[in-house]
Amino acid sequence: MSLTRTNAARPGGQGLMERYRRYLPVSKNTPVVSLNEGRTPLIYSEKLSRIAGLSVHLKYEGTNPTGSFKDRGMTVAVSKAKEKGARAVICASTGNTSASAAAYAARAGMSCYVILPEGAVALGKLSQAMMCRAKVIPIRGNFDEALAIVREVSSRTKVALVNSVNPDRIEGQKTGAFEICDAMTCAPDFHLIPVGNAGNITAYWKGYRDYAAAGRIRRLPRMMGFQAKGASPMVSGKIFSKPQTIATAIRIGNPASWLSADLARSESGGLIDAVTDPQILAAYRWLAAEEGVFVEPASAASVAGLFKLVRSGQLKKIAGSALSRKTAVCILTGHGLKDPSTALDCIRTPRPVPARLDAVLKEMHS
Ligand code: F0G
């Protein structure tokens, strides 16, 4: 039986490729490799709305099957690779792409190779890729060097490249924009998003434009991307040969989709800005402590960006007097459990007490 039929026939919901089939490069011959990704929560944040003076929602992509937005792109990329007869996929990754590629490849019965910057991938992501039996090859280099290598490998072999330079990834990831518009019945005024290799901002912009072209929305959002200061080539206008940030997922010095992300910014009247590691960590802690939304550090760059725009008065300046009637969506790209080490570094390790009521009561009030 084909994967297409088994997936569609099962109770328990459908993945993105079935839900948004008419907007995606899927035919009846495409074997749909899905883990029922998408349908992630769009969470209204009363506290952020009060702070920012407009209505703010959080799109929590950490609830995707492998814990990040990459699954949206990977369902399409792996399905199309399988349709074309590939037996193996390859990617460079700061972690999440590898976890997602490994999972979808396992599901499809394909091999998966992942090339990672040694020592710069969060523990959760590494264990995901390895448990899904990817062949993990760490290099003594950074993400940009890993990407150059996998591009070369895929051009010389039949191994399919599933980084976001593969347009099928962009097609899948644009469904995030569809879900936001479906839920809000329009596009938000401001779309805030972390930027690393710049595929996701490119994908969301395509999604909004596709929905506008199909008559599903009437106006487009301003795209506001945020890089980590130590890895902010799009802000400074030059490649970073040694990108550095605590947000390892976006530690990228030469984004592959630089040009298309720049286009998204200019066409939408948006901006690409940088946020510092302390600003990222402050937003990371704030989201968990104030909203109960645990994300990985890179994901908090969108909210760190919102705080920055609010504090500088820039948001008010852009929105004008109608600020309170405007809406913003911050994309939270990955789950906090991906990177337990950074979380543990931010908190005080709990102290064990004797197994007695009085000791516990005393500790509760200390
Ligand atoms: N947030 C997270 C959690 C990510 O993993 C990434 C990218 C981004 C944001 C940035 O998205 O690259 O489309 O601009 N992670 C890639 C990876 C590079 O290999 O997992 P982008």
Coordinates of N, CA, C and O in Angstrom, one line a residue, residues 191-325:
H191 N 5.3 40.5 11.6 CA 5.7 39.1 11.7 C 7.2 39.1 12.2 O 8.1 39.6 11.5
L192 N 7.4 38.7 13.4 CA 8.7 38.7 14.0 C 9.3 37.3 14.0 O 8.6 36.4 14.5
I193 N 10.6 37.1 13.6 CA 11.1 35.8 13.4 C 12.6 35.8 13.6 O 13.3 36.7 13.1
P194 N 13.2 34.7 14.2 CA 14.6 34.6 14.3 C 15.2 34.3 12.9 O 14.5 33.6 12.1
V195 N 16.4 34.7 12.6 CA 17.0 34.5 11.3 C 18.4 33.9 11.5 O 19.2 34.4 12.3
G196 N 18.6 32.7 10.8 CA 19.9 32.1 10.8 C 20.4 31.9 9.4 O 21.0 32.8 8.9
N197 N 20.0 30.8 8.8 CA 20.3 30.6 7.4 C 19.3 31.4 6.4 O 19.5 31.3 5.2
A198 N 18.3 32.0 7.1 CA 17.3 32.8 6.4 C 16.3 32.1 5.5 O 15.6 32.8 4.8
G199 N 16.2 30.8 5.7 CA 15.2 30.1 4.9 C 13.8 30.3 5.4 O 12.8 30.4 4.7
N200 N 13.6 30.4 6.8 CA 12.3 30.5 7.3 C 11.6 31.8 7.1 O 10.4 31.8 6.7
I201 N 12.4 32.9 7.1 CA 11.8 34.2 6.8 C 11.4 34.2 5.3 O 10.3 34.8 5.0
T202 N 12.2 33.6 4.5 CA 11.9 33.5 3.1 C 10.6 32.7 2.9 O 9.7 33.1 2.1
A203 N 10.5 31.6 3.6 CA 9.3 30.7 3.5 C 8.0 31.4 3.9 O 7.0 31.4 3.3
Y204 N 8.1 32.1 5.1 CA 6.9 32.8 5.6 C 6.4 33.8 4.6 O 5.2 34.0 4.4
W205 N 7.4 34.6 4.1 CA 7.0 35.7 3.2 C 6.3 35.1 1.9 O 5.3 35.6 1.4
K206 N 6.9 33.9 1.5 CA 6.2 33.3 0.3 C 4.8 32.8 0.7 O 3.9 32.9 -0.1
G207 N 4.7 32.3 1.9 CA 3.4 31.8 2.3 C 2.3 33.0 2.3 O 1.2 32.8 1.8
Y208 N 2.7 34.1 2.9 CA 1.8 35.2 2.9 C 1.4 35.7 1.5 O 0.3 36.0 1.2
R209 N 2.5 35.7 0.7 CA 2.2 36.2 -0.7 C 1.3 35.2 -1.5 O 0.4 35.6 -2.2
D210 N 1.6 33.9 -1.3 CA 0.7 32.9 -1.9 C -0.7 33.0 -1.5 O -1.7 32.9 -2.3
Y211 N -0.9 33.2 -0.2 CA -2.3 33.4 0.4 C -3.0 34.6 -0.2 O -4.2 34.6 -0.5
A212 N -2.2 35.7 -0.3 CA -2.7 36.9 -0.9 C -3.1 36.7 -2.4 O -4.2 37.1 -2.8
A213 N -2.3 36.0 -3.1 CA -2.5 35.7 -4.5 C -3.8 34.9 -4.7 O -4.5 35.0 -5.6
A214 N -4.0 34.0 -3.7 CA -5.2 33.1 -3.8 C -6.4 33.8 -3.2 O -7.5 33.2 -3.1
G215 N -6.3 35.0 -2.8 CA -7.5 35.8 -2.3 C -7.8 35.4 -0.8 O -8.9 35.8 -0.4
R216 N -6.9 34.7 -0.1 CA -7.3 34.3 1.2 C -7.0 35.5 2.3 O -7.6 35.5 3.3
I217 N -6.1 36.4 1.9 CA -5.8 37.5 2.8 C -5.7 38.8 1.9 O -5.4 38.7 0.7
R218 N -6.0 40.0 2.5 CA -6.0 41.2 1.7 C -4.8 42.0 1.8 O -4.4 42.7 0.9
R219 N -4.1 41.9 3.0 CA -2.9 42.7 3.1 C -1.7 41.8 3.7 O -2.0 40.7 4.3
L220 N -0.5 42.3 3.5 CA 0.7 41.5 3.9 C 1.3 42.1 5.1 O 1.2 43.3 5.4
P221 N 2.0 41.3 5.9 CA 2.6 41.8 7.1 C 4.0 42.4 6.8 O 4.6 42.2 5.7
R222 N 4.5 43.2 7.7 CA 5.9 43.7 7.7 C 6.7 42.5 8.3 O 6.5 42.1 9.4
M223 N 7.8 42.1 7.5 CA 8.6 41.0 8.0 C 9.8 41.6 8.8 O 10.5 42.4 8.3
M224 N 9.9 41.1 10.1 CA 10.9 41.6 10.9 C 11.8 40.5 11.4 O 11.3 39.6 12.2
G225 N 13.0 40.4 10.9 CA 13.9 39.3 11.2 C 14.9 39.7 12.2 O 15.4 40.8 12.2
F226 N 15.3 38.8 13.1 CA 16.3 39.1 14.1 C 17.4 38.0 14.2 O 17.2 36.8 14.3
Q227 N 18.6 38.5 13.9 CA 19.8 37.7 14.0 C 20.5 37.9 15.4 O 20.2 39.0 16.0
A228 N 21.3 37.0 15.8 CA 22.1 37.2 17.0 C 23.2 38.1 16.7 O 23.8 38.0 15.6
K229 N 23.5 39.0 17.6 CA 24.5 40.1 17.3 C 25.9 39.5 16.8 O 26.5 40.0 15.8
G230 N 26.3 38.4 17.4 CA 27.6 37.8 17.1 C 27.5 36.9 15.8 O 28.5 36.3 15.4
A231 N 26.3 36.9 15.2 CA 26.1 36.2 13.9 C 25.1 37.0 13.1 O 24.1 36.5 12.7
S232 N 25.5 38.2 12.8 CA 24.5 39.1 12.2 C 25.0 39.7 10.9 O 25.0 40.9 10.7
P233 N 25.3 38.8 9.9 CA 25.9 39.3 8.6 C 24.9 40.2 7.9 O 25.3 41.2 7.2
M234 N 23.6 39.9 8.0 CA 22.6 40.7 7.2 C 22.4 42.1 7.8 O 22.0 43.0 7.1
V235 N 22.8 42.3 9.1 CA 22.7 43.6 9.7 C 23.9 44.4 9.4 O 23.8 45.6 9.0
S236 N 25.1 43.8 9.4 CA 26.3 44.5 9.2 C 26.7 44.5 7.7 O 27.6 45.3 7.4
G237 N 26.1 43.7 6.9 CA 26.4 43.7 5.5 C 27.6 43.0 5.1 O 28.1 43.1 4.0
K238 N 28.2 42.2 6.1 CA 29.3 41.4 5.7 C 29.3 40.0 6.4 O 28.8 39.9 7.5
I239 N 30.0 39.1 5.7 CA 30.0 37.7 6.2 C 30.8 37.6 7.5 O 31.8 38.3 7.6
F240 N 30.3 36.8 8.4 CA 31.0 36.6 9.7 C 31.7 35.2 9.5 O 31.1 34.2 9.4
S241 N 33.0 35.3 9.5 CA 33.8 34.0 9.3 C 33.8 33.2 10.6 O 34.0 32.0 10.6
K242 N 33.6 33.9 11.7 CA 33.6 33.1 13.0 C 32.4 33.6 13.8 O 32.5 34.3 14.8
P243 N 31.2 33.1 13.4 CA 30.0 33.5 14.1 C 30.0 33.0 15.5 O 30.4 31.9 15.7
Q244 N 29.5 33.8 16.5 CA 29.5 33.4 17.9 C 28.2 33.8 18.5 O 27.8 35.0 18.4
T245 N 27.4 32.9 19.1 CA 26.3 33.3 19.9 C 25.9 32.1 20.8 O 26.1 30.9 20.4
I246 N 25.2 32.4 21.9 CA 24.7 31.3 22.8 C 23.6 30.6 22.1 O 23.3 29.4 22.3
A247 N 22.9 31.3 21.1 CA 21.8 30.7 20.4 C 22.4 29.9 19.2 O 22.4 30.3 18.1
T248 N 22.9 28.6 19.5 CA 23.7 27.9 18.6 C 22.9 27.6 17.3 O 23.5 27.4 16.2
A249 N 21.6 27.5 17.4 CA 20.8 27.2 16.2 C 20.9 28.3 15.1 O 20.8 28.0 13.9
I250 N 21.2 29.5 15.5 CA 21.4 30.6 14.5 C 22.8 31.1 14.4 O 23.1 32.2 14.1
R251 N 23.7 30.2 14.8 CA 25.2 30.6 14.7 C 25.6 30.4 13.3 O 26.3 29.4 12.9
I252 N 25.3 31.4 12.4 CA 25.5 31.2 11.0 C 26.1 32.6 10.5 O 25.5 33.6 10.7
G253 N 27.2 32.5 9.7 CA 27.9 33.7 9.3 C 27.6 34.1 7.9 O 28.0 35.3 7.5
N254 N 27.0 33.2 7.1 CA 26.8 33.5 5.7 C 25.5 32.9 5.2 O 25.6 31.8 4.5
P255 N 24.4 33.4 5.5 CA 23.1 32.7 5.3 C 22.9 32.4 3.8 O 23.1 33.3 2.9
A256 N 22.5 31.2 3.5 CA 22.2 30.7 2.1 C 21.1 31.5 1.5 O 21.2 31.8 0.3
S257 N 20.1 31.9 2.3 CA 19.0 32.6 1.7 C 19.0 34.1 2.0 O 18.0 34.8 2.1
W258 N 20.2 34.6 2.1 CA 20.5 36.1 2.4 C 19.6 37.0 1.4 O 18.9 37.8 1.8
L259 N 19.8 36.7 0.1 CA 19.1 37.6 -0.9 C 17.6 37.6 -0.8 O 16.9 38.6 -0.8
S260 N 17.0 36.4 -0.7 CA 15.6 36.3 -0.6 C 15.0 36.8 0.7 O 13.9 37.4 0.7
A261 N 15.8 36.7 1.8 CA 15.4 37.3 3.0 C 15.4 38.8 3.0 O 14.6 39.5 3.5
D262 N 16.4 39.3 2.3 CA 16.5 40.8 2.1 C 15.4 41.3 1.3 O 14.8 42.4 1.5
L263 N 15.0 40.5 0.3 CA 13.8 40.8 -0.5 C 12.5 40.9 0.3 O 11.7 41.8 0.2
A264 N 12.4 39.9 1.2 CA 11.2 39.8 2.1 C 11.2 41.1 3.0 O 10.1 41.7 3.1
R265 N 12.3 41.5 3.5 CA 12.4 42.7 4.3 C 12.0 43.9 3.5 O 11.1 44.7 3.9
S266 N 12.6 44.1 2.3 CA 12.3 45.3 1.5 C 10.9 45.3 0.9 O 10.2 46.3 1.0
E267 N 10.5 44.2 0.4 CA 9.2 44.2 -0.2 C 8.1 44.4 0.8 O 7.0 45.0 0.5
S268 N 8.3 44.0 2.0 CA 7.3 44.1 3.0 C 7.4 45.4 3.9 O 6.5 45.6 4.7
G269 N 8.4 46.1 3.6 CA 8.6 47.3 4.5 C 9.0 47.0 5.9 O 8.7 47.7 6.8
G270 N 9.7 45.9 6.0 CA 10.1 45.4 7.3 C 11.6 45.8 7.7 O 12.1 46.8 7.2
L271 N 12.2 44.9 8.5 CA 13.6 45.2 8.9 C 14.2 43.9 9.3 O 13.6 42.9 9.6
I272 N 15.6 43.9 9.3 CA 16.4 42.8 9.9 C 17.3 43.5 10.9 O 18.0 44.5 10.5
D273 N 17.2 43.1 12.1 CA 18.0 43.7 13.2 C 18.7 42.6 14.0 O 18.5 41.4 13.7
A274 N 19.6 43.1 14.9 CA 20.3 42.1 15.7 C 20.0 42.3 17.2 O 19.7 43.4 17.6
V275 N 20.0 41.2 17.9 CA 19.8 41.2 19.3 C 21.0 40.5 20.0 O 21.5 39.5 19.4
T276 N 21.4 41.0 21.1 CA 22.6 40.5 21.8 C 22.2 39.2 22.5 O 21.1 38.9 22.8
D277 N 23.3 38.5 22.9 CA 23.0 37.2 23.7 C 22.3 37.6 25.0 O 21.4 36.8 25.4
P278 N 22.7 38.6 25.8 CA 21.9 38.9 27.0 C 20.5 39.2 26.7 O 19.6 38.8 27.5
Q279 N 20.2 39.9 25.6 CA 18.8 40.2 25.2 C 18.0 38.9 24.9 O 16.9 38.7 25.2
I280 N 18.7 38.0 24.2 CA 18.1 36.7 23.8 C 17.8 35.9 25.1 O 16.7 35.3 25.3
L281 N 18.8 35.8 26.0 CA 18.6 35.1 27.2 C 17.5 35.7 28.1 O 16.8 34.9 28.8
A282 N 17.4 37.0 28.1 CA 16.4 37.6 28.9 C 15.0 37.2 28.4 O 14.1 36.9 29.1
A283 N 14.8 37.2 27.1 CA 13.6 36.9 26.5 C 13.3 35.4 26.7 O 12.1 35.0 26.9
Y284 N 14.3 34.6 26.6 CA 14.2 33.1 26.8 C 13.7 32.8 28.2 O 12.8 32.0 28.4
R285 N 14.3 33.5 29.2 CA 13.8 33.3 30.6 C 12.4 33.9 30.8 O 11.6 33.3 31.4
W286 N 12.2 35.0 30.2 CA 10.9 35.7 30.4 C 9.7 34.8 29.8 O 8.7 34.6 30.5
L287 N 9.9 34.2 28.7 CA 8.9 33.4 28.0 C 8.5 32.2 28.9 O 7.3 31.9 29.1
A288 N 9.5 31.6 29.5 CA 9.2 30.4 30.4 C 8.6 30.9 31.7 O 7.6 30.3 32.1
A289 N 9.2 31.9 32.3 CA 8.8 32.3 33.6 C 7.5 33.0 33.6 O 6.7 32.9 34.5
E290 N 7.2 33.8 32.6 CA 5.9 34.6 32.5 C 4.8 34.0 31.7 O 3.6 34.3 32.0
E291 N 5.1 33.2 30.8 CA 4.1 32.6 29.9 C 4.0 31.1 29.9 O 3.1 30.5 29.3
G292 N 5.0 30.5 30.6 CA 5.0 29.0 30.6 C 5.4 28.4 29.3 O 5.1 27.3 29.0
V293 N 6.0 29.2 28.4 CA 6.3 28.7 27.1 C 7.9 28.6 27.0 O 8.6 29.5 27.0
F294 N 8.3 27.3 27.1 CA 9.7 27.0 27.1 C 10.2 26.8 25.7 O 9.8 25.8 25.0
V295 N 11.1 27.6 25.3 CA 11.6 27.5 23.9 C 13.1 27.4 24.0 O 13.7 27.6 25.0
E296 N 13.8 27.1 22.9 CA 15.2 27.1 22.9 C 15.7 28.6 22.7 O 15.0 29.4 22.2
P297 N 17.0 28.8 23.0 CA 17.5 30.2 23.0 C 17.2 30.9 21.7 O 16.7 32.1 21.6
A298 N 17.6 30.3 20.6 CA 17.4 31.0 19.3 C 16.0 31.4 19.0 O 15.8 32.5 18.4
S299 N 15.0 30.6 19.5 CA 13.6 31.0 19.3 C 13.2 32.3 19.9 O 12.3 33.0 19.5
A300 N 13.9 32.5 21.1 CA 13.6 33.7 21.8 C 14.0 35.0 21.1 O 13.7 36.1 21.6
A301 N 14.8 34.9 20.0 CA 15.3 36.1 19.3 C 14.1 36.9 18.8 O 14.2 38.2 18.8
S302 N 13.0 36.3 18.4 CA 11.8 37.1 17.9 C 11.2 38.0 19.0 O 10.9 39.1 18.8
V303 N 11.1 37.4 20.2 CA 10.6 38.2 21.4 C 11.6 39.2 21.9 O 11.2 40.3 22.2
A304 N 12.9 38.8 21.9 CA 13.9 39.8 22.2 C 13.9 40.9 21.2 O 14.0 42.1 21.6
G305 N 13.6 40.7 20.0 CA 13.4 41.7 19.0 C 12.3 42.6 19.3 O 12.4 43.8 19.1
L306 N 11.2 42.0 19.7 CA 10.0 42.8 20.0 C 10.3 43.7 21.2 O 10.0 44.9 21.1
F307 N 10.9 43.2 22.2 CA 11.3 44.0 23.4 C 12.2 45.2 22.9 O 12.0 46.3 23.4
K308 N 13.1 44.9 22.0 CA 14.0 45.9 21.6 C 13.3 47.0 20.8 O 13.5 48.2 21.1
L309 N 12.4 46.6 19.9 CA 11.6 47.6 19.2 C 10.7 48.5 20.1 O 10.4 49.6 19.8
V310 N 10.2 47.8 21.1 CA 9.3 48.6 22.0 C 10.1 49.6 22.8 O 9.8 50.8 22.9
R311 N 11.3 49.1 23.4 CA 12.1 49.9 24.2 C 12.7 51.2 23.4 O 12.7 52.3 23.9
S312 N 13.0 50.9 22.2 CA 13.6 52.0 21.4 C 12.5 53.0 20.8 O 12.9 54.0 20.3
G313 N 11.3 52.6 20.9 CA 10.2 53.4 20.4 C 10.0 53.2 18.9 O 9.1 53.8 18.3
Q314 N 10.8 52.3 18.3 CA 10.7 52.1 16.9 C 9.4 51.5 16.4 O 8.8 51.9 15.4
L315 N 8.8 50.6 17.3 CA 7.6 50.0 16.9 C 6.4 51.0 16.8 O 5.7 51.0 15.8
K316 N 6.4 51.9 17.8 CA 5.4 53.0 17.8 C 5.6 53.9 16.6 O 4.6 54.3 16.0
K317 N 6.8 54.1 16.2 CA 7.1 55.0 15.1 C 6.6 54.4 13.8 O 6.0 55.1 13.0
I318 N 6.9 53.1 13.7 CA 6.4 52.4 12.4 C 4.9 52.3 12.4 O 4.3 52.5 11.3
A319 N 4.3 52.0 13.5 CA 2.9 51.7 13.6 C 2.0 53.0 13.6 O 0.9 53.0 13.1
G320 N 2.6 54.1 14.1 CA 1.9 55.3 14.1 C 0.8 55.3 15.2 O 0.9 54.5 16.1
S321 N -0.2 56.2 15.1 CA -1.1 56.3 16.2 C -2.0 55.1 16.3 O -2.7 54.9 17.4
A322 N -2.1 54.3 15.3 CA -3.0 53.1 15.4 C -2.4 51.9 16.0 O -2.9 50.8 15.9
L323 N -1.3 52.1 16.8 CA -0.6 50.9 17.4 C -1.5 49.9 18.1 O -1.4 48.7 17.9
S324 N -2.5 50.4 18.9 CA -3.3 49.5 19.7 C -4.2 48.6 18.8 O -4.7 47.6 19.3
R325 N -4.4 49.0 17.6 CA -5.3 48.2 16.7 C -4.5 47.2 15.9 O -5.0 46.5 15.1

